[in-house]
Amino acid sequence: MTIPPKPTRAPDSRPSQPASPPPHPGHLTWSATHTRLQALTVWTERRPGHGEDAEPLAVHHRPTGNGLLAVFDGSGGSGAAPAWHAPDGATHTGAWVGARSARLAAECWFQGVVDGEVPDTTERLKYCLRAVLDLAPHGTRSKVTGSMRRLLPTTMAAVRYRVDDEGVRWQALWAGDSRSYALLPGSGLHALTRDDTHEDDTLAQLRQDPPMTNVICADRDFELSVQQGEFSEPCVLLAATDGFFGYVHTPAQFECLLLDTLGQARSAGHWAELMRQAIQPVTADDASLCLAALGFDDFTHLRGAFAGRHDSVVRGGYQDVPSAAGPDAVRDWQDRTWESYRHTYEQLMPGVRE
C-alpha cells in the first residue's frame, strides 16, 4: 500500500537525518510461529539511535496459552529533558527512559502472572510500573515546571489474552494515545481502546493531534484504563503507537495498510517487513506495532481469511484520496468515508469517560 503524504498534520521540527552515521539502521522486525499462533513486531525510529518508542513487547506462554502484546511511546514533549548518559556517550531523554522502563515493568508483571507469583490485576501492573519508574535514572530535575511537564512520561497500549477451548479472552490496558485493536476476518479493524484526550472523535484526533490528558510517569499519579471481552478463534490482536495510525488520511487507511501488506506477504516475517516498508517513508514519528494471529492453521489460512474483507475495504473507496482536488475536497472525502466506516471501527471501543 502506498500512502500519500497527509498535509493536515505537519511533522515535528527534528532533523530527518542524524548528525553522524547511526550505529544501527533504526528499525527492527521480528516474527515467530507456533501451533495456531503467529506473532510479529515492527519497530522503527525516525532518528536512528534516538527514538522514543521502546521496542514492542510480544510474549506468549505456551503451557497456559497466556500472552501479552504491548507498545510504549515516550512522550518527547513533556519528557524532553536528558535523563541518562549511556556508556557509549549517547544522551537519552526522560521519554526514552520512561518507555523502556514501562516495557520492563510490563514484562516483569506478565512473568509474575504466569508463574503464579503476582495477581493478574490492573492494580498490580500499575504497582510494577511505579516501582520500576522509581528506580530508573531520572536525570537532573529541570527548573522549568508546568502542568505539561512529566518525569519519564510514556504511553502504553497492551492486550493481555488467554487462549483456551472456549476462545480468546482479552483485556486491553492503556494510558495515553497508543492503541490496541482486534482485526477480525468478517468485520475488519475494531478499536479496543479510547485515547486519553479531550477530543473523542477519531477523525478529529487525526486532524488536530490533541494533547494527552493521562500518561504513565514517575512524578505524579496516572490511570490505567481497562476494557475486556472474548472472541472466538480465529482472530488477530494488535497494539500500535501513533506513528502507525496517526499519519494516514482516515482511520480506515490503517486497516488498508494491514490488509494490503498481508495480501502480499508470504510469511509472518515477510508481513512485518512489508508493514515496515509501507509506514517508514510516510510517518513523521517513531512507529511500533506488535501482533498475534490466533487460531489460524498457517499463514496461508491467515491471508486467505482476510481476502474478502480486503476486497470490501477496496470497494469502500477508503484508499481513493482525491489527488487533483483541493483541501476542501479531501476533507469532504474524509468526512464521508469516516461516517461509513466508524460504526464497525467503534463497535468495541469503550465509552467516553465522564
mmCIF file of N, CA and C in Angstrom, residues 50-122:
data_model
loop_
_atom_site.group_PDB
_atom_site.id
_atom_site.type_symbol
_atom_site.label_atom_id
_atom_site.label_comp_id
_atom_site.label_asym_id
_atom_site.label_seq_id
_atom_site.Cartn_x
_atom_site.Cartn_y
_atom_site.Cartn_z
ATOM 1 N N HIS A 50 17.903 7.405 18.491
ATOM 2 C CA HIS A 50 17.308 8.406 19.373
ATOM 3 C C HIS A 50 15.793 8.288 19.431
ATOM 4 N N GLY A 51 15.245 7.185 18.980
ATOM 5 C CA GLY A 51 13.796 7.016 19.004
ATOM 6 C C GLY A 51 13.267 6.880 20.416
ATOM 7 N N GLU A 52 12.052 7.371 20.655
ATOM 8 C CA GLU A 52 11.475 7.328 21.996
ATOM 9 C C GLU A 52 10.402 6.263 22.152
ATOM 10 N N ASP A 53 10.120 5.495 21.089
ATOM 11 C CA ASP A 53 9.331 4.273 21.234
ATOM 12 C C ASP A 53 10.247 3.163 21.745
ATOM 13 N N ALA A 54 9.821 2.457 22.796
ATOM 14 C CA ALA A 54 10.538 1.245 23.188
ATOM 15 C C ALA A 54 10.263 0.152 22.158
ATOM 16 N N GLU A 55 11.111 -0.848 22.102
ATOM 17 C CA GLU A 55 10.825 -1.975 21.222
ATOM 18 C C GLU A 55 9.532 -2.652 21.671
ATOM 19 N N PRO A 56 8.676 -3.049 20.735
ATOM 20 C CA PRO A 56 7.400 -3.669 21.121
ATOM 21 C C PRO A 56 7.621 -4.943 21.926
ATOM 22 N N LEU A 57 6.642 -5.244 22.768
ATOM 23 C CA LEU A 57 6.687 -6.432 23.618
ATOM 24 C C LEU A 57 5.644 -7.427 23.118
ATOM 25 N N ALA A 58 6.082 -8.621 22.773
ATOM 26 C CA ALA A 58 5.179 -9.692 22.357
ATOM 27 C C ALA A 58 5.658 -10.978 23.023
ATOM 28 N N VAL A 59 4.910 -11.448 24.010
ATOM 29 C CA VAL A 59 5.290 -12.660 24.743
ATOM 30 C C VAL A 59 4.088 -13.597 24.806
ATOM 31 N N HIS A 60 4.368 -14.885 24.742
ATOM 32 C CA HIS A 60 3.312 -15.898 24.801
ATOM 33 C C HIS A 60 3.823 -17.080 25.611
ATOM 34 N N HIS A 61 3.043 -17.503 26.611
ATOM 35 C CA HIS A 61 3.399 -18.620 27.473
ATOM 36 C C HIS A 61 2.672 -19.861 26.961
ATOM 37 N N ARG A 62 3.405 -20.713 26.274
ATOM 38 C CA ARG A 62 2.763 -21.843 25.587
ATOM 39 C C ARG A 62 2.056 -22.813 26.529
ATOM 40 N N PRO A 63 2.598 -23.127 27.713
ATOM 41 C CA PRO A 63 1.890 -24.097 28.578
ATOM 42 C C PRO A 63 0.497 -23.653 28.993
ATOM 43 N N THR A 64 0.281 -22.343 29.163
ATOM 44 C CA THR A 64 -1.015 -21.866 29.648
ATOM 45 C C THR A 64 -1.826 -21.116 28.602
ATOM 46 N N GLY A 65 -1.240 -20.823 27.441
ATOM 47 C CA GLY A 65 -1.952 -20.066 26.421
ATOM 48 C C GLY A 65 -2.112 -18.593 26.730
ATOM 49 N N ASN A 66 -1.338 -18.083 27.685
ATOM 50 C CA ASN A 66 -1.379 -16.667 28.039
ATOM 51 C C ASN A 66 -0.411 -15.872 27.175
ATOM 52 N N GLY A 67 -0.808 -14.656 26.829
ATOM 53 C CA GLY A 67 0.071 -13.801 26.049
ATOM 54 C C GLY A 67 -0.102 -12.342 26.399
ATOM 55 N N LEU A 68 0.869 -11.541 26.004
ATOM 56 C CA LEU A 68 0.827 -10.103 26.214
ATOM 57 C C LEU A 68 1.455 -9.410 25.011
ATOM 58 N N LEU A 69 0.720 -8.456 24.453
ATOM 59 C CA LEU A 69 1.217 -7.569 23.407
ATOM 60 C C LEU A 69 1.214 -6.155 23.975
ATOM 61 N N ALA A 70 2.291 -5.388 23.775
ATOM 62 C CA ALA A 70 2.313 -4.041 24.332
ATOM 63 C C ALA A 70 3.283 -3.158 23.569
ATOM 64 N N VAL A 71 2.912 -1.868 23.448
ATOM 65 C CA VAL A 71 3.780 -0.861 22.842
ATOM 66 C C VAL A 71 3.873 0.325 23.800
ATOM 67 N N PHE A 72 4.969 1.084 23.681
ATOM 68 C CA PHE A 72 5.272 2.162 24.614
ATOM 69 C C PHE A 72 5.894 3.315 23.831
ATOM 70 N N ASP A 73 5.290 4.482 23.917
ATOM 71 C CA ASP A 73 5.743 5.657 23.173
ATOM 72 C C ASP A 73 6.110 6.747 24.165
ATOM 73 N N GLY A 74 7.411 6.949 24.377
ATOM 74 C CA GLY A 74 7.845 8.004 25.280
ATOM 75 C C GLY A 74 7.367 9.361 24.807
ATOM 76 N N SER A 75 6.848 10.156 25.729
ATOM 77 C CA SER A 75 6.245 11.443 25.381
ATOM 78 C C SER A 75 7.325 12.514 25.317
ATOM 79 N N GLY A 76 7.836 12.739 24.114
ATOM 80 C CA GLY A 76 9.009 13.587 23.936
ATOM 81 C C GLY A 76 8.802 15.045 24.271
ATOM 82 N N GLY A 77 7.577 15.545 24.168
ATOM 83 C CA GLY A 77 7.359 16.947 24.502
ATOM 84 C C GLY A 77 7.489 17.210 25.979
ATOM 85 N N SER A 78 6.749 16.437 26.784
ATOM 86 C CA SER A 78 6.773 16.655 28.233
ATOM 87 C C SER A 78 7.945 15.965 28.909
ATOM 88 N N GLY A 79 8.641 15.096 28.185
ATOM 89 C CA GLY A 79 9.779 14.386 28.763
ATOM 90 C C GLY A 79 11.055 14.566 27.972
ATOM 91 N N ALA A 80 11.282 15.800 27.471
ATOM 92 C CA ALA A 80 12.417 16.044 26.589
ATOM 93 C C ALA A 80 13.735 16.255 27.324
ATOM 94 N N ALA A 81 13.702 16.450 28.634
ATOM 95 C CA ALA A 81 14.929 16.716 29.383
ATOM 96 C C ALA A 81 15.826 15.481 29.404
ATOM 97 N N PRO A 82 17.149 15.639 29.362
ATOM 98 C CA PRO A 82 18.059 14.494 29.443
ATOM 99 C C PRO A 82 17.878 13.743 30.765
ATOM 100 N N ALA A 83 17.930 12.406 30.685
ATOM 101 C CA ALA A 83 17.747 11.594 31.894
ATOM 102 C C ALA A 83 18.850 10.579 32.096
ATOM 103 N N TRP A 84 19.539 10.164 31.021
ATOM 104 C CA TRP A 84 20.533 9.101 31.171
ATOM 105 C C TRP A 84 21.611 9.269 30.127
ATOM 106 N N HIS A 85 22.865 9.119 30.567
ATOM 107 C CA HIS A 85 24.010 9.141 29.666
ATOM 108 C C HIS A 85 24.525 7.713 29.533
ATOM 109 N N ALA A 86 24.393 7.151 28.360
ATOM 110 C CA ALA A 86 24.776 5.760 28.114
ATOM 111 C C ALA A 86 26.290 5.607 28.115
ATOM 112 N N PRO A 87 26.786 4.384 28.336
ATOM 113 C CA PRO A 87 28.236 4.163 28.343
ATOM 114 C C PRO A 87 28.919 4.553 27.040
ATOM 115 N N ASP A 88 28.185 4.510 25.908
ATOM 116 C CA ASP A 88 28.793 4.883 24.629
ATOM 117 C C ASP A 88 28.797 6.384 24.395
ATOM 118 N N GLY A 89 28.340 7.155 25.386
ATOM 119 C CA GLY A 89 28.342 8.604 25.270
ATOM 120 C C GLY A 89 27.028 9.202 24.828
ATOM 121 N N ALA A 90 26.089 8.393 24.386
ATOM 122 C CA ALA A 90 24.799 8.917 23.938
ATOM 123 C C ALA A 90 23.979 9.406 25.125
ATOM 124 N N THR A 91 23.243 10.481 24.915
ATOM 125 C CA THR A 91 22.349 11.025 25.931
ATOM 126 C C THR A 91 20.915 10.715 25.550
ATOM 127 N N HIS A 92 20.151 10.201 26.506
ATOM 128 C CA HIS A 92 18.767 9.837 26.239
ATOM 129 C C HIS A 92 17.831 10.629 27.129
ATOM 130 N N THR A 93 16.672 10.950 26.576
ATOM 131 C CA THR A 93 15.697 11.790 27.271
ATOM 132 C C THR A 93 14.900 10.998 28.298
ATOM 133 N N GLY A 94 14.157 11.738 29.115
ATOM 134 C CA GLY A 94 13.253 11.098 30.057
ATOM 135 C C GLY A 94 12.188 10.273 29.357
ATOM 136 N N ALA A 95 11.739 10.711 28.178
ATOM 137 C CA ALA A 95 10.757 9.949 27.415
ATOM 138 C C ALA A 95 11.339 8.611 26.972
ATOM 139 N N TRP A 96 12.591 8.607 26.537
ATOM 140 C CA TRP A 96 13.280 7.372 26.120
ATOM 141 C C TRP A 96 13.369 6.410 27.304
ATOM 142 N N VAL A 97 13.793 6.919 28.454
ATOM 143 C CA VAL A 97 13.929 6.074 29.644
ATOM 144 C C VAL A 97 12.558 5.590 30.114
ATOM 145 N N GLY A 98 11.556 6.475 30.087
ATOM 146 C CA GLY A 98 10.231 6.099 30.562
ATOM 147 C C GLY A 98 9.620 4.968 29.766
ATOM 148 N N ALA A 99 9.731 5.030 28.440
ATOM 149 C CA ALA A 99 9.156 3.980 27.601
ATOM 150 C C ALA A 99 9.805 2.633 27.875
ATOM 151 N N ARG A 100 11.118 2.616 28.015
ATOM 152 C CA ARG A 100 11.819 1.359 28.225
ATOM 153 C C ARG A 100 11.628 0.830 29.646
ATOM 154 N N SER A 101 11.487 1.731 30.602
ATOM 155 C CA SER A 101 11.197 1.293 31.967
ATOM 156 C C SER A 101 9.804 0.666 32.048
ATOM 157 N N ALA A 102 8.837 1.279 31.379
ATOM 158 C CA ALA A 102 7.475 0.733 31.370
ATOM 159 C C ALA A 102 7.438 -0.621 30.685
ATOM 160 N N ARG A 103 8.217 -0.789 29.635
ATOM 161 C CA ARG A 103 8.283 -2.091 28.951
ATOM 162 C C ARG A 103 8.805 -3.163 29.895
ATOM 163 N N LEU A 104 9.883 -2.846 30.603
ATOM 164 C CA LEU A 104 10.449 -3.797 31.562
ATOM 165 C C LEU A 104 9.429 -4.151 32.637
ATOM 166 N N ALA A 105 8.711 -3.150 33.148
ATOM 167 C CA ALA A 105 7.725 -3.397 34.199
ATOM 168 C C ALA A 105 6.601 -4.301 33.708
ATOM 169 N N ALA A 106 6.117 -4.058 32.485
ATOM 170 C CA ALA A 106 5.031 -4.878 31.942
ATOM 171 C C ALA A 106 5.479 -6.323 31.733
ATOM 172 N N GLU A 107 6.703 -6.503 31.273
ATOM 173 C CA GLU A 107 7.204 -7.863 31.068
ATOM 174 C C GLU A 107 7.376 -8.584 32.406
ATOM 175 N N CYS A 108 7.885 -7.884 33.411
ATOM 176 C CA CYS A 108 8.031 -8.492 34.744
ATOM 177 C C CYS A 108 6.675 -8.865 35.324
ATOM 178 N N TRP A 109 5.691 -7.981 35.155
ATOM 179 C CA TRP A 109 4.336 -8.274 35.642
ATOM 180 C C TRP A 109 3.779 -9.530 34.975
ATOM 181 N N PHE A 110 3.912 -9.623 33.666
ATOM 182 C CA PHE A 110 3.382 -10.788 32.961
ATOM 183 C C PHE A 110 4.106 -12.062 33.396
ATOM 184 N N GLN A 111 5.417 -11.986 33.563
ATOM 185 C CA GLN A 111 6.170 -13.160 34.013
ATOM 186 C C GLN A 111 5.693 -13.604 35.380
ATOM 187 N N GLY A 112 5.441 -12.646 36.265
ATOM 188 C CA GLY A 112 4.936 -12.996 37.585
ATOM 189 C C GLY A 112 3.545 -13.603 37.544
ATOM 190 N N VAL A 113 2.719 -13.132 36.626
ATOM 191 C CA VAL A 113 1.370 -13.676 36.489
ATOM 192 C C VAL A 113 1.415 -15.138 36.055
ATOM 193 N N VAL A 114 2.179 -15.451 35.006
ATOM 194 C CA VAL A 114 2.200 -16.832 34.507
ATOM 195 C C VAL A 114 2.910 -17.767 35.475
ATOM 196 N N ASP A 115 3.800 -17.212 36.295
ATOM 197 C CA ASP A 115 4.451 -18.031 37.321
ATOM 198 C C ASP A 115 3.584 -18.181 38.569
ATOM 199 N N GLY A 116 2.470 -17.491 38.606
ATOM 200 C CA GLY A 116 1.582 -17.569 39.764
ATOM 201 C C GLY A 116 2.073 -16.825 40.972
ATOM 202 N N GLU A 117 2.982 -15.860 40.762
ATOM 203 C CA GLU A 117 3.577 -15.167 41.907
ATOM 204 C C GLU A 117 2.932 -13.818 42.201
ATOM 205 N N VAL A 118 2.262 -13.217 41.212
ATOM 206 C CA VAL A 118 1.639 -11.907 41.434
ATOM 207 C C VAL A 118 0.214 -11.949 40.900
ATOM 208 N N PRO A 119 -0.666 -11.097 41.410
ATOM 209 C CA PRO A 119 -2.057 -11.082 40.945
ATOM 210 C C PRO A 119 -2.183 -10.586 39.504
ATOM 211 N N ASP A 120 -3.137 -11.134 38.802
ATOM 212 C CA ASP A 120 -3.426 -10.728 37.437
ATOM 213 C C ASP A 120 -4.413 -9.560 37.485
ATOM 214 N N THR A 121 -3.950 -8.408 37.973
ATOM 215 C CA THR A 121 -4.836 -7.266 38.161
ATOM 216 C C THR A 121 -4.201 -6.002 37.603
ATOM 217 N N THR A 122 -5.049 -5.058 37.237
ATOM 218 C CA THR A 122 -4.571 -3.759 36.782
ATOM 219 C C THR A 122 -3.791 -3.055 37.894
#
